[in-house]
PDB file of C-alpha atoms in Angstrom:
ATOM      1  CA  MET A   1       0.176   0.065  -0.029  1.00 69.00           C
ATOM      2  CA  ARG A   2       2.890   2.322   0.734  1.00 72.00           C
ATOM      3  CA  ARG A   3       4.500   1.680  -2.999  1.00 80.00           C
ATOM      4  CA  ILE A   4       1.351   2.704  -4.327  1.00 82.00           C
ATOM      5  CA  PHE A   5       0.798   5.653  -1.982  1.00 75.00           C
ATOM      6  CA  ALA A   6       4.386   6.719  -3.235  1.00 78.00           C
ATOM      7  CA  VAL A   7       3.676   6.409  -7.125  1.00 79.00           C
ATOM      8  CA  LEU A   8       0.488   8.412  -6.425  1.00 78.00           C
ATOM      9  CA  LEU A   9       1.989  11.255  -4.457  1.00 74.00           C
ATOM     10  CA  LEU A  10       5.120  11.143  -7.037  1.00 76.00           C
ATOM     11  CA  ALA A  11       2.340  11.383 -10.456  1.00 78.00           C
ATOM     12  CA  LEU A  12       0.485  13.924  -8.497  1.00 73.00           C
ATOM     13  CA  ALA A  13       3.429  16.357  -7.950  1.00 76.00           C
ATOM     14  CA  LEU A  14       4.491  15.590 -11.652  1.00 74.00           C
ATOM     15  CA  LEU A  15       0.840  16.498 -13.027  1.00 74.00           C
ATOM     16  CA  GLU A  16       0.858  19.458 -10.787  1.00 78.00           C
ATOM     17  CA  ALA A  17       4.506  20.721 -12.119  1.00 69.00           C
ATOM     18  CA  ALA A  18       2.912  19.888 -15.731  1.00 67.00           C
ATOM     19  CA  SER A  19      -0.068  21.576 -15.641  1.00 63.00           C
ATOM     20  CA  GLU A  20       1.944  24.735 -14.034  1.00 58.00           C
ATOM     21  CA  ALA A  21       3.800  24.757 -17.615  1.00 55.00           C
ATOM     22  CA  PHE A  22       0.720  24.877 -19.582  1.00 58.00           C
ATOM     23  CA  VAL A  23      -0.982  27.554 -17.504  1.00 56.00           C
ATOM     24  CA  PRO A  24      -1.114  31.031 -19.745  1.00 60.00           C
ATOM     25  CA  THR A  25       1.077  33.614 -18.642  1.00 57.00           C
ATOM     26  CA  THR A  26      -0.430  36.621 -16.939  1.00 62.00           C
ATOM     27  CA  ASP A  27       3.061  38.863 -17.474  1.00 61.00           C
ATOM     28  CA  LEU A  28       2.540  41.289 -20.032  1.00 58.00           C
ATOM     29  CA  GLU A  29       6.037  42.033 -21.337  1.00 61.00           C
ATOM     30  CA  GLN A  30       6.108  38.060 -21.971  1.00 61.00           C
ATOM     31  CA  ASP A  31       2.843  38.270 -23.953  1.00 59.00           C
ATOM     32  CA  LYS A  32       4.346  40.873 -26.033  1.00 60.00           C
ATOM     33  CA  LYS A  33       7.774  39.032 -26.258  1.00 60.00           C
ATOM     34  CA  LEU A  34       5.823  35.715 -27.443  1.00 58.00           C
ATOM     35  CA  ALA A  35       3.566  37.936 -29.750  1.00 57.00           C
ATOM     36  CA  ILE A  36       6.906  39.415 -31.527  1.00 58.00           C
ATOM     37  CA  THR A  37       8.099  35.969 -32.381  1.00 58.00           C
ATOM     38  CA  ARG A  38       4.817  35.014 -33.627  1.00 58.00           C
ATOM     39  CA  ASN A  39       4.186  37.429 -35.731  1.00 55.00           C
ATOM     40  CA  THR A  40       5.820  36.981 -39.309  1.00 56.00           C
ATOM     41  CA  GLY A  41       4.653  40.289 -40.833  1.00 56.00           C
ATOM     42  CA  PRO A  42       6.773  43.069 -42.038  1.00 55.00           C
ATOM     43  CA  LYS A  43       6.630  45.079 -38.668  1.00 54.00           C
ATOM     44  CA  ARG A  44       8.106  41.805 -37.239  1.00 53.00           C
ATOM     45  CA  LEU A  45      12.006  43.747 -37.902  1.00 53.00           C
ATOM     46  CA  LEU A  46      12.937  46.858 -38.868  1.00 53.00           C
ATOM     47  CA  ARG A  47      14.688  45.445 -41.769  1.00 54.00           C
ATOM     48  CA  ALA A  48      11.594  43.930 -43.286  1.00 54.00           C
ATOM     49  CA  VAL A  49       9.246  47.498 -42.774  1.00 54.00           C
ATOM     50  CA  ASN A  50      10.542  49.386 -45.932  1.00 55.00           C
ATOM     51  CA  THR A  51       9.794  47.764 -48.796  1.00 56.00           C
ATOM     52  CA  ASP A  52      10.641  49.819 -51.442  1.00 56.00           C
ATOM     53  CA  GLU A  53      14.268  49.232 -50.968  1.00 55.00           C
ATOM     54  CA  GLU A  54      16.453  48.282 -53.583  1.00 61.00           C
ATOM     55  CA  ARG A  55      18.664  45.451 -52.196  1.00 64.00           C
ATOM     56  CA  GLY A  56      20.859  43.628 -54.632  1.00 65.00           C
ATOM     57  CA  VAL A  57      21.179  45.692 -57.354  1.00 70.00           C
ATOM     58  CA  LEU A  58      24.440  47.135 -58.347  1.00 77.00           C
ATOM     59  CA  GLY A  59      25.652  50.175 -59.000  1.00 84.00           C
ATOM     60  CA  ALA A  60      27.185  51.156 -62.862  1.00 85.00           C
ATOM     61  CA  LYS A  61      30.630  52.495 -61.040  1.00 88.00           C
ATOM     62  CA  THR A  62      30.974  49.407 -58.625  1.00 88.00           C
ATOM     63  CA  LEU A  63      30.159  46.784 -61.977  1.00 88.00           C
ATOM     64  CA  GLU A  64      32.862  48.483 -63.592  1.00 89.00           C
ATOM     65  CA  ASN A  65      34.836  48.077 -60.547  1.00 90.00           C
ATOM     66  CA  LEU A  66      33.887  44.019 -60.427  1.00 90.00           C
ATOM     67  CA  SER A  67      34.618  44.324 -64.347  1.00 90.00           C
ATOM     68  CA  ASP A  68      38.188  45.330 -63.368  1.00 91.00           C
ATOM     69  CA  LEU A  69      38.676  42.674 -60.477  1.00 92.00           C
ATOM     70  CA  ALA A  70      37.764  39.859 -63.003  1.00 91.00           C
ATOM     71  CA  GLU A  71      40.070  40.940 -65.785  1.00 90.00           C
ATOM     72  CA  LYS A  72      42.637  40.777 -63.505  1.00 92.00           C
ATOM     73  CA  ALA A  73      41.830  37.450 -62.101  1.00 92.00           C
ATOM     74  CA  GLY A  74      41.652  36.188 -65.996  1.00 90.00           C
ATOM     75  CA  MET A  75      37.867  35.976 -66.059  1.00 91.00           C
ATOM     76  CA  LEU A  76      37.558  37.784 -69.431  1.00 89.00           C
ATOM     77  CA  ASN A  77      33.907  36.811 -70.507  1.00 91.00           C
ATOM     78  CA  LEU A  78      32.648  37.836 -66.687  1.00 91.00           C
ATOM     79  CA  SER A  79      34.757  41.031 -66.951  1.00 91.00           C
ATOM     80  CA  LYS A  80      32.853  41.884 -70.606  1.00 92.00           C
ATOM     81  CA  ASN A  81      29.604  41.010 -69.335  1.00 92.00           C
ATOM     82  CA  LEU A  82      29.882  43.109 -66.275  1.00 92.00           C
ATOM     83  CA  LEU A  83      31.162  46.079 -68.148  1.00 93.00           C
ATOM     84  CA  HIS A  84      28.354  46.044 -70.863  1.00 93.00           C
ATOM     85  CA  LYS A  85      25.917  45.866 -67.929  1.00 93.00           C
ATOM     86  CA  SER A  86      27.389  48.776 -66.229  1.00 93.00           C
ATOM     87  CA  TRP A  87      27.362  50.216 -69.614  1.00 93.00           C
ATOM     88  CA  LEU A  88      23.638  49.562 -70.192  1.00 92.00           C
ATOM     89  CA  MET A  89      22.705  51.260 -66.740  1.00 91.00           C
ATOM     90  CA  LYS A  90      24.306  54.445 -67.627  1.00 91.00           C
ATOM     91  CA  GLY A  91      22.542  54.703 -71.024  1.00 90.00           C
ATOM     92  CA  GLU A  92      25.726  54.303 -73.301  1.00 91.00           C
ATOM     93  CA  THR A  93      24.750  53.309 -77.070  1.00 91.00           C
ATOM     94  CA  PRO A  94      27.198  51.592 -79.507  1.00 92.00           C
ATOM     95  CA  GLN A  95      27.333  55.137 -80.928  1.00 91.00           C
ATOM     96  CA  THR A  96      28.645  56.851 -77.450  1.00 92.00           C
ATOM     97  CA  LYS A  97      31.243  54.345 -77.507  1.00 92.00           C
ATOM     98  CA  PHE A  98      31.796  54.986 -80.882  1.00 90.00           C
ATOM     99  CA  LYS A  99      32.120  58.421 -80.145  1.00 91.00           C
ATOM    100  CA  GLU A 100      34.137  57.802 -76.807  1.00 92.00           C
ATOM    101  CA  TYR A 101      36.587  55.734 -78.527  1.00 92.00           C
ATOM    102  CA  LYS A 102      37.100  58.243 -81.373  1.00 91.00           C
ATOM    103  CA  TRP A 103      36.229  55.095 -83.723  1.00 91.00           C
ATOM    104  CA  ASN A 104      34.613  57.211 -86.336  1.00 88.00           C
ATOM    105  CA  GLY A 105      35.600  56.984 -90.037  1.00 88.00           C
ATOM    106  CA  LEU A 106      38.034  54.155 -89.083  1.00 90.00           C
ATOM    107  CA  SER A 107      38.214  50.899 -90.890  1.00 92.00           C
ATOM    108  CA  TYR A 108      36.811  47.874 -89.031  1.00 90.00           C
ATOM    109  CA  GLY A 109      40.621  46.527 -89.341  1.00 92.00           C
ATOM    110  CA  GLU A 110      41.693  49.765 -87.555  1.00 93.00           C
ATOM    111  CA  ILE A 111      38.555  49.183 -84.695  1.00 92.00           C
ATOM    112  CA  MET A 112      39.758  45.589 -83.968  1.00 92.00           C
ATOM    113  CA  GLN A 113      43.651  46.665 -82.806  1.00 93.00           C
ATOM    114  CA  HIS A 114      42.127  49.076 -80.964  1.00 92.00           C
ATOM    115  CA  PRO A 115      43.176  48.328 -77.180  1.00 91.00           C
ATOM    116  CA  MET A 116      39.540  48.340 -75.935  1.00 90.00           C
ATOM    117  CA  TYR A 117      37.756  46.789 -78.699  1.00 92.00           C
ATOM    118  CA  PRO A 118      37.877  43.277 -76.963  1.00 90.00           C
ATOM    119  CA  ARG A 119      36.386  44.954 -73.957  1.00 89.00           C
ATOM    120  CA  TYR A 120      33.768  46.431 -76.376  1.00 92.00           C
ATOM    121  CA  LYS A 121      33.244  43.024 -78.567  1.00 92.00           C
ATOM    122  CA  GLY A 122      29.649  42.193 -77.890  1.00 92.00           C
ATOM    123  CA  PHE A 123      28.178  45.136 -76.975  1.00 93.00           C
ATOM    124  CA  ASP A 124      25.966  45.840 -79.857  1.00 90.00           C
ATOM    125  CA  ASP A 125      24.150  42.952 -79.330  1.00 92.00           C
ATOM    126  CA  VAL A 126      23.686  43.104 -75.945  1.00 93.00           C
ATOM    127  CA  TRP A 127      21.929  46.514 -76.516  1.00 92.00           C
ATOM    128  CA  GLN A 128      19.748  45.482 -78.813  1.00 91.00           C
ATOM    129  CA  LYS A 129      18.489  43.053 -76.527  1.00 91.00           C
ATOM    130  CA  ALA A 130      18.080  45.404 -74.048  1.00 91.00           C
ATOM    131  CA  GLN A 131      16.152  47.475 -76.641  1.00 89.00           C
ATOM    132  CA  TYR A 132      13.663  44.798 -78.098  1.00 86.00           C
ATOM    133  CA  LYS A 133      12.725  43.671 -74.247  1.00 87.00           C
ATOM    134  CA  LYS A 134      12.378  47.453 -73.228  1.00 85.00           C
ATOM    135  CA  GLY A 135      10.194  47.657 -76.538  1.00 80.00           C
ATOM    136  CA  THR A 136      11.922  50.387 -77.606  1.00 81.00           C
ATOM    137  CA  LEU A 137      13.147  48.704 -80.982  1.00 79.00           C
ATOM    138  CA  LEU A 138      10.834  45.975 -82.952  1.00 77.00           C
ATOM    139  CA  THR A 139      11.624  42.525 -83.738  1.00 77.00           C
ATOM    140  CA  ILE A 140      11.294  41.672 -87.574  1.00 82.00           C
ATOM    141  CA  ASP A 141       8.346  39.601 -86.532  1.00 85.00           C
ATOM    142  CA  LYS A 142       7.016  42.239 -84.063  1.00 81.00           C
ATOM    143  CA  TRP A 143       7.660  44.883 -87.335  1.00 81.00           C
ATOM    144  CA  LYS A 144       5.298  42.577 -89.631  1.00 87.00           C
ATOM    145  CA  LYS A 145       2.557  42.333 -87.019  1.00 86.00           C
ATOM    146  CA  LEU A 146       2.312  46.430 -86.827  1.00 83.00           C
ATOM    147  CA  MET A 147       2.597  46.596 -90.717  1.00 86.00           C
ATOM    148  CA  LYS A 148      -0.430  44.771 -91.051  1.00 88.00           C
ATOM    149  CA  GLU A 149      -2.274  46.021 -88.407  1.00 87.00           C
ATOM    150  CA  GLN A 150      -1.663  49.694 -90.246  1.00 86.00           C
ATOM    151  CA  GLU A 151      -2.690  47.951 -92.888  1.00 86.00           C
ATOM    152  CA  LYS A 152      -6.110  47.057 -91.664  1.00 86.00           C
ATOM    153  CA  GLN A 153      -6.369  50.319 -90.128  1.00 85.00           C
ATOM    154  CA  LYS A 154      -6.134  52.247 -93.151  1.00 76.00           C
ATOM    155  CA  PRO A 155      -9.335  53.222 -94.771  1.00 69.00           C
ATOM    156  CA  GLN A 156     -10.328  51.758 -97.808  1.00 64.00           C
ATOM    157  CA  THR A 157      -9.969  54.310-100.777  1.00 61.00           C
ATOM    158  CA  THR A 158     -12.175  53.646-103.824  1.00 59.00           C
ATOM    159  CA  ARG A 159     -11.469  54.576-107.303  1.00 56.00           C
TER     160      ARG A 159
END
């Protein structure tokens, strides 16, 4: 009988301790801390409140510096791609680069001998793709479609 009484007393003590663990707190500060940890909204942390930040966007100057570092490390394709991206961000065009490097009036062979030509090579294609993406230039298919639509909109002239 003593063993049963001891086991019952031990079980009662454990139940009492467990029930205290599950009782809701009355401490308001503790409730606030729990609410903050459970909240997943934008007010949770200061860095999440401002939604118009442009994190992860590198500026043109930073891209140029990274391009120089990539060139020194022997990553010529990466260097060229970063440089082209920085030129696009600055609003450069193939025409402005030709003027900057004073290539106007030079033959293609002379341009290829210029020290900046390896870095420039391919920029005209990158610029053209960017213009297609923006919609400022039309591809051949889009141009044909536009011409057909304009033909349909023209009033029919009678003789």
